[in-house]
């Protein structure tokens, strides 16, 4: 089985991947780690701020890694924000039956009432500095982008509204 986790920054993708690893013992691939490896090694001139260009650059690599894992009957969790809304176009039905897709989206209500919690927990799994660019408005905007994009592509999303629903996802 392959589990693909995406969503806006600060939604808990890495935390969910870590919890799934602990529960199922599936390894996981962080698209952020791949991104930083390619940037730091000089294999791209893109920067961490080039989100749309990074999706176009990284997704062909990530989708082929996913196919290889499925072909080899290996379990894998892939997590990151660099997943195109129309990601399914890159897989035929044989691959798709092995992929479980999870998109995490925080509602405006959740962001408004849990903003301090979001900042507090941003480093639960990886050392991540809470950035000045992370504001209530930027979180609302980013989450709305994922909600609109994946919903318009026909995907289900996991809405984080009142409480963080880790138990319901696992």
Rosetta silent file (secondary structure, phi, psi, omega in degrees, C-alpha in Angstrom):
SEQUENCE: XXXXXXXXXXXXXXXXXXXXXXXXXXXXXXXXXXXXXXXXXXXXXXXXXXXXXXXXXXXXXXXXXXXXXXXXXXXXXXXXXXXXXXXXXXXXXXXXXXXXXXXXXXXXXXXXXXXXXXXXXXXXXXXXXXXXXXXXXXXXXXXXXXXXXXXXXXXXXXXXXXXXXXXXXX
SCORE:     score description
SCORE:     0.000 S_00000001
   1 L     0.000  143.721  175.742    0.000    0.000    0.000 S_00000001
   2 E  -119.814  129.396  178.821    1.111    3.523   -0.713 S_00000001
   3 E  -111.925  121.530  179.744   -0.211    6.420    1.368 S_00000001
   4 E  -108.031  117.230 -177.301    0.059    9.880   -0.179 S_00000001
   5 E  -115.040  127.344  176.848   -0.366   12.740    2.315 S_00000001
   6 E  -139.897  178.016 -179.567   -0.611   16.361    1.238 S_00000001
   7 E   147.470  174.031 -179.252   -2.009   19.674    2.388 S_00000001
   8 L   -67.519  165.590  175.074   -0.897   23.198    3.169 S_00000001
   9 L   -58.837  146.875  176.364    2.054   23.963    5.423 S_00000001
  10 L    74.447   10.306 -179.663    1.427   23.510    9.158 S_00000001
  11 L   -86.827   -9.302  177.680   -1.456   21.035    8.694 S_00000001
  12 L    99.298   23.790  179.731    0.407   18.126   10.296 S_00000001
  13 H   -60.236  -46.168 -178.207    1.446   16.079    7.264 S_00000001
  14 H   -68.756  -38.487  176.192    4.773   15.060    8.797 S_00000001
  15 H   -61.689  -45.350  178.767    3.150   14.276   12.151 S_00000001
  16 H   -63.208  -43.695  178.405    0.593   12.058   10.423 S_00000001
  17 H   -60.000  -42.782  179.045    3.327   10.322    8.397 S_00000001
  18 H   -62.834  -43.470  179.468    5.323    9.694   11.581 S_00000001
  19 H   -65.419  -38.612  176.764    2.260    8.266   13.365 S_00000001
  20 H   -66.769  -39.455  175.295    1.494    6.009   10.403 S_00000001
  21 H   -58.177  -46.608 -179.232    5.124    4.845   10.370 S_00000001
  22 H   -64.632  -39.376 -177.713    4.852    3.998   14.066 S_00000001
  23 H   -75.665  -46.792 -172.859    1.530    2.195   13.644 S_00000001
  24 H  -103.085  -10.851 -177.477    2.143    0.298   10.388 S_00000001
  25 L    64.837   27.134  175.129    5.963    0.262   10.245 S_00000001
  26 L   -86.496  135.879  173.155    5.827    1.693    6.696 S_00000001
  27 L   -68.945  159.315  174.130    8.785    3.882    5.732 S_00000001
  28 E  -134.327  151.581  178.765    8.052    7.368    4.563 S_00000001
  29 E  -110.928  122.580  174.703    9.487    9.768    2.056 S_00000001
  30 E   -90.169  119.453  177.380    9.357   13.471    2.831 S_00000001
  31 H   -63.818  -29.567  176.237    9.062   15.469   -0.375 S_00000001
  32 H   -62.534  -39.073  178.760   10.606   18.369    1.593 S_00000001
  33 H   -65.642  -42.561  176.990   13.755   16.313    2.196 S_00000001
  34 H   -60.796  -46.009  179.152   13.973   15.496   -1.514 S_00000001
  35 H   -55.802  -51.595 -175.993   13.455   19.204   -2.319 S_00000001
  36 H   -67.579  -33.968  176.258   16.193   20.355    0.038 S_00000001
  37 H   -63.060  -43.243  179.000   18.596   17.658   -1.171 S_00000001
  38 H   -68.822  -38.278  179.012   18.177   18.777   -4.756 S_00000001
  39 H   -69.029  -49.700 -176.651   18.466   22.466   -3.828 S_00000001
  40 H   -66.530  -30.484 -179.336   21.495   22.063   -1.542 S_00000001
  41 L   -80.054   -7.122 -179.446   23.295   19.787   -3.986 S_00000001
  42 L    82.382   11.754  179.938   22.968   22.370   -6.731 S_00000001
  43 L   -79.193   -2.040  173.712   20.848   20.112   -8.933 S_00000001
  44 L  -151.712  153.063  174.964   18.314   22.916   -9.291 S_00000001
  45 L   -95.861    0.540  177.450   18.379   26.680   -9.101 S_00000001
  46 L   -65.467  157.256  177.465   14.912   26.700   -7.518 S_00000001
  47 L  -117.993  165.667  178.747   14.579   27.956   -3.954 S_00000001
  48 L   -58.333  -17.006  179.864   12.287   26.817   -1.117 S_00000001
  49 L   -87.294   -6.373 -176.449    9.992   29.744   -1.947 S_00000001
  50 L   -88.938   60.293 -170.638    9.320   28.566   -5.525 S_00000001
  51 H   -53.384  -54.829 -176.768    6.275   26.463   -4.613 S_00000001
  52 H   -64.704  -41.567  178.416    4.561   26.065   -7.997 S_00000001
  53 H   -66.223  -35.911  178.277    7.835   25.526   -9.846 S_00000001
  54 H   -66.524  -38.429  176.901    8.923   23.019   -7.193 S_00000001
  55 H   -60.454  -46.914  179.654    5.715   21.037   -7.654 S_00000001
  56 H   -63.254  -34.377 -178.474    6.348   20.847  -11.406 S_00000001
  57 H   -78.030  -44.230 -173.485    9.990   19.888  -10.800 S_00000001
  58 H   -82.566  -36.755 -172.100    9.523   17.380   -7.970 S_00000001
  59 H   -57.974  -42.418  177.748    6.275   15.632   -8.877 S_00000001
  60 H   -58.694  -34.081  177.714    7.628   13.676  -11.891 S_00000001
  61 H   -71.378  -49.063 -177.150   10.349   12.280   -9.621 S_00000001
  62 H   -62.966  -43.816 -178.683    7.993   11.533   -6.717 S_00000001
  63 H   -63.716  -34.644  177.796    5.355    9.890   -8.910 S_00000001
  64 H   -73.139  -32.823  173.052    7.965    7.559  -10.427 S_00000001
  65 H   -63.054  -43.184  179.184    9.243    6.659   -6.931 S_00000001
  66 H   -60.862  -45.281  178.995    5.635    5.834   -6.014 S_00000001
  67 H   -60.719  -41.778  179.943    5.227    3.641   -9.098 S_00000001
  68 H   -62.444  -42.957  178.456    8.454    1.808   -8.302 S_00000001
  69 H   -62.077  -43.599  179.671    7.301    1.107   -4.741 S_00000001
  70 H   -65.051  -45.281  179.444    3.953   -0.210   -5.992 S_00000001
  71 H   -60.336  -32.623  179.695    5.601   -2.351   -8.686 S_00000001
  72 L   -90.970    9.037  179.042    7.887   -3.843   -6.048 S_00000001
  73 L    55.812   40.550  179.540    4.934   -4.484   -3.731 S_00000001
  74 L  -106.150  142.121  174.326    6.473   -2.216   -1.094 S_00000001
  75 L   -81.687  141.997 -179.557    4.580   -0.143    1.437 S_00000001
  76 E  -158.102  140.684  171.803    5.459    3.533    1.483 S_00000001
  77 E  -107.757  129.061  176.856    4.154    6.785    2.912 S_00000001
  78 E  -118.856  125.949 -178.648    4.867    9.888    0.808 S_00000001
  79 E  -134.857  141.492  177.192    4.190   13.261    2.401 S_00000001
  80 L   162.156  167.670 -177.762    4.558   16.825    1.310 S_00000001
  81 L   -89.148   -6.252 -174.954    2.843   19.834   -0.146 S_00000001
  82 L   -91.481   56.324  179.125    4.273   19.416   -3.662 S_00000001
  83 L  -118.730  121.513 -179.723    1.434   17.274   -5.023 S_00000001
  84 L   -69.270  151.106 -178.724   -0.467   18.627   -8.032 S_00000001
  85 L   -59.653  -32.239 -179.156   -4.246   18.781   -7.786 S_00000001
  86 L   -99.586   36.727 -174.540   -4.532   16.463  -10.806 S_00000001
  87 H   -55.482  -30.343 -175.936   -1.997   13.954   -9.484 S_00000001
  88 H   -63.275  -24.273 -177.949   -4.124   10.972  -10.544 S_00000001
  89 H   -59.695  -20.986 -176.651   -3.439   11.674  -14.246 S_00000001
  90 H   -90.007    4.409 -176.989    0.041   10.193  -13.775 S_00000001
  91 L  -133.056  136.523  173.004   -1.220    6.766  -12.660 S_00000001
  92 L   -84.361  176.598 -173.946   -3.287    4.134  -14.400 S_00000001
  93 H   -58.385  -34.927 -179.832   -5.966    2.160  -12.584 S_00000001
  94 H   -62.541  -38.788  177.212   -3.538   -0.587  -11.534 S_00000001
  95 H   -73.590  -44.234 -174.353   -1.432    1.931   -9.617 S_00000001
  96 H   -60.073  -31.681 -179.546   -4.381    3.912   -8.259 S_00000001
  97 L   -67.498  -15.674  179.696   -5.880    0.886   -6.541 S_00000001
  98 L   -99.330   -0.902 -174.914   -2.744    0.744   -4.359 S_00000001
  99 E  -109.245  127.415  170.858   -2.722    4.440   -3.373 S_00000001
 100 E  -104.506  121.942 -176.618   -4.578    5.919   -0.422 S_00000001
 101 E  -100.795  132.000  176.733   -4.782    9.704   -0.767 S_00000001
 102 E  -132.522  122.264  174.628   -5.067   12.012    2.256 S_00000001
 103 E  -117.444  121.282 -179.695   -5.277   15.784    1.977 S_00000001
 104 E   -95.512  128.578  179.465   -5.306   17.724    5.255 S_00000001
 105 E  -135.513  126.461  175.449   -7.079   21.087    5.289 S_00000001
 106 E   -89.812  135.043  176.696   -7.611   23.358    8.274 S_00000001
 107 L   -76.049  161.347  175.365  -10.815   25.393    8.280 S_00000001
 108 H   -56.559  -40.024 -179.728  -10.782   29.125    8.889 S_00000001
 109 H   -61.070  -45.067  179.513  -12.498   28.422   12.208 S_00000001
 110 H   -62.695  -46.277 -179.151   -9.756   26.009   13.274 S_00000001
 111 H   -60.538  -45.232 -178.322   -6.995   28.413   12.274 S_00000001
 112 H   -62.695  -43.416 -175.715   -8.641   31.301   14.086 S_00000001
 113 H   -89.600  -11.027 -177.178   -9.222   29.380   17.321 S_00000001
 114 H  -127.791   20.689 -176.584   -6.035   27.272   17.308 S_00000001
 115 H   -57.645  -42.740  178.875   -3.414   29.602   15.843 S_00000001
 116 H   -64.468  -39.100  176.335   -1.253   29.464   18.995 S_00000001
 117 H   -63.445  -41.276  179.253   -1.471   25.642   18.998 S_00000001
 118 H   -59.321  -46.439  178.933   -0.433   25.563   15.335 S_00000001
 119 H   -64.892  -41.241 -178.165    2.638   27.651   16.121 S_00000001
 120 H   -64.185  -37.285 -173.533    3.425   25.583   19.226 S_00000001
 121 L   -96.644    6.087 -175.803    3.241   22.243   17.390 S_00000001
 122 L   -66.711  -15.038  179.487    5.012   23.182   14.157 S_00000001
 123 L  -116.060   23.741 -178.524    8.181   21.426   15.388 S_00000001
 124 L   -59.712  -36.495 -176.580    6.654   18.302   16.930 S_00000001
 125 L  -109.262  -44.556 -179.871    8.412   15.977   14.467 S_00000001
 126 L  -121.730  151.484  178.622   11.072   18.041   12.722 S_00000001
 127 L   -72.939  108.703 -175.690   12.920   21.100   13.935 S_00000001
 128 L  -132.783  128.788  179.075   11.048   23.814   12.176 S_00000001
 129 L   -84.216  132.537  174.844   11.145   27.454   12.971 S_00000001
 130 L   -67.908  120.989 -174.900    7.833   29.221   13.115 S_00000001
 131 L   -92.116  151.095  177.377    8.198   31.806   10.402 S_00000001
 132 L   -63.775  -21.473  178.603    7.053   35.390   10.410 S_00000001
 133 L   -76.283   -7.191  178.087    5.384   34.587    7.083 S_00000001
 134 L   -91.759  104.106  177.949    2.971   32.287    8.932 S_00000001
 135 L  -124.447  168.251  176.312   -0.022   34.408    9.856 S_00000001
 136 H   -56.638  -44.416 -178.629   -3.670   33.642   10.354 S_00000001
 137 H   -66.175  -40.537  179.620   -4.391   35.153    6.952 S_00000001
 138 H   -67.591  -37.498  176.698   -1.618   33.231    5.170 S_00000001
 139 H   -64.930  -43.437  177.869   -2.789   29.954    6.725 S_00000001
 140 H   -59.849  -46.653 -178.614   -6.373   30.650    5.687 S_00000001
 141 H   -62.304  -46.908 -178.527   -5.265   31.496    2.142 S_00000001
 142 H   -64.773  -43.810 -179.835   -3.010   28.424    1.810 S_00000001
 143 H   -67.090  -36.998  177.125   -5.607   26.013    3.189 S_00000001
 144 H   -63.362  -38.070  177.582   -8.313   27.481    0.945 S_00000001
 145 H   -59.706  -45.911  179.667   -6.020   26.904   -2.051 S_00000001
 146 H   -68.012  -41.133  178.605   -5.690   23.198   -1.175 S_00000001
 147 H   -60.723  -52.614 -178.452   -9.398   22.840   -0.440 S_00000001
 148 H   -63.258  -44.582 -176.913  -10.455   24.471   -3.710 S_00000001
 149 H   -64.474  -48.645 -177.128   -7.795   22.751   -5.815 S_00000001
 150 H   -76.261  -34.327  175.710   -8.317   19.209   -4.598 S_00000001
 151 H   -63.768  -43.357 -179.969  -12.103   19.501   -4.341 S_00000001
 152 H   -66.736  -22.580  175.815  -12.282   20.785   -7.936 S_00000001
 153 L   -86.185    0.625  177.500  -10.156   17.770   -8.946 S_00000001
 154 L    87.358   13.836 -178.469  -12.748   15.488   -7.306 S_00000001
 155 L   -89.859  148.927  169.279  -10.673   14.560   -4.260 S_00000001
 156 L   -81.838  147.001  175.443  -11.921   14.094   -0.725 S_00000001
 157 L  -126.611  151.994  175.779  -10.155   16.150    1.906 S_00000001
 158 E   -92.675  113.347 -178.451   -9.851   15.698    5.648 S_00000001
 159 E   -86.814  125.504  175.929  -11.228   18.856    7.227 S_00000001
 160 E   -99.550  107.697 -173.375   -9.569   19.913   10.466 S_00000001
 161 L  -119.134  -67.030 -176.458  -12.225   22.010   12.167 S_00000001
 162 L   -94.220  -47.797  179.007  -12.785   21.605   15.889 S_00000001
 163 L  -129.439  158.279  176.311  -10.101   19.125   16.882 S_00000001
 164 L   -75.978  118.764 -168.592   -7.134   17.650   15.090 S_00000001
 165 L   -89.609   45.424 -178.055   -8.540   14.297   13.845 S_00000001
 166 H   -55.771  -43.896 -175.608   -5.470   12.042   13.968 S_00000001
 167 H   -63.394  -34.947  179.655   -7.373    9.110   15.462 S_00000001
 168 H   -72.313  -23.734 -179.375   -9.975    9.202   12.686 S_00000001
 169 H   -83.548  -39.249 -176.712   -7.308    9.153    9.981 S_00000001
 170 L   -70.123    0.000    0.000   -5.215    6.338   11.391 S_00000001
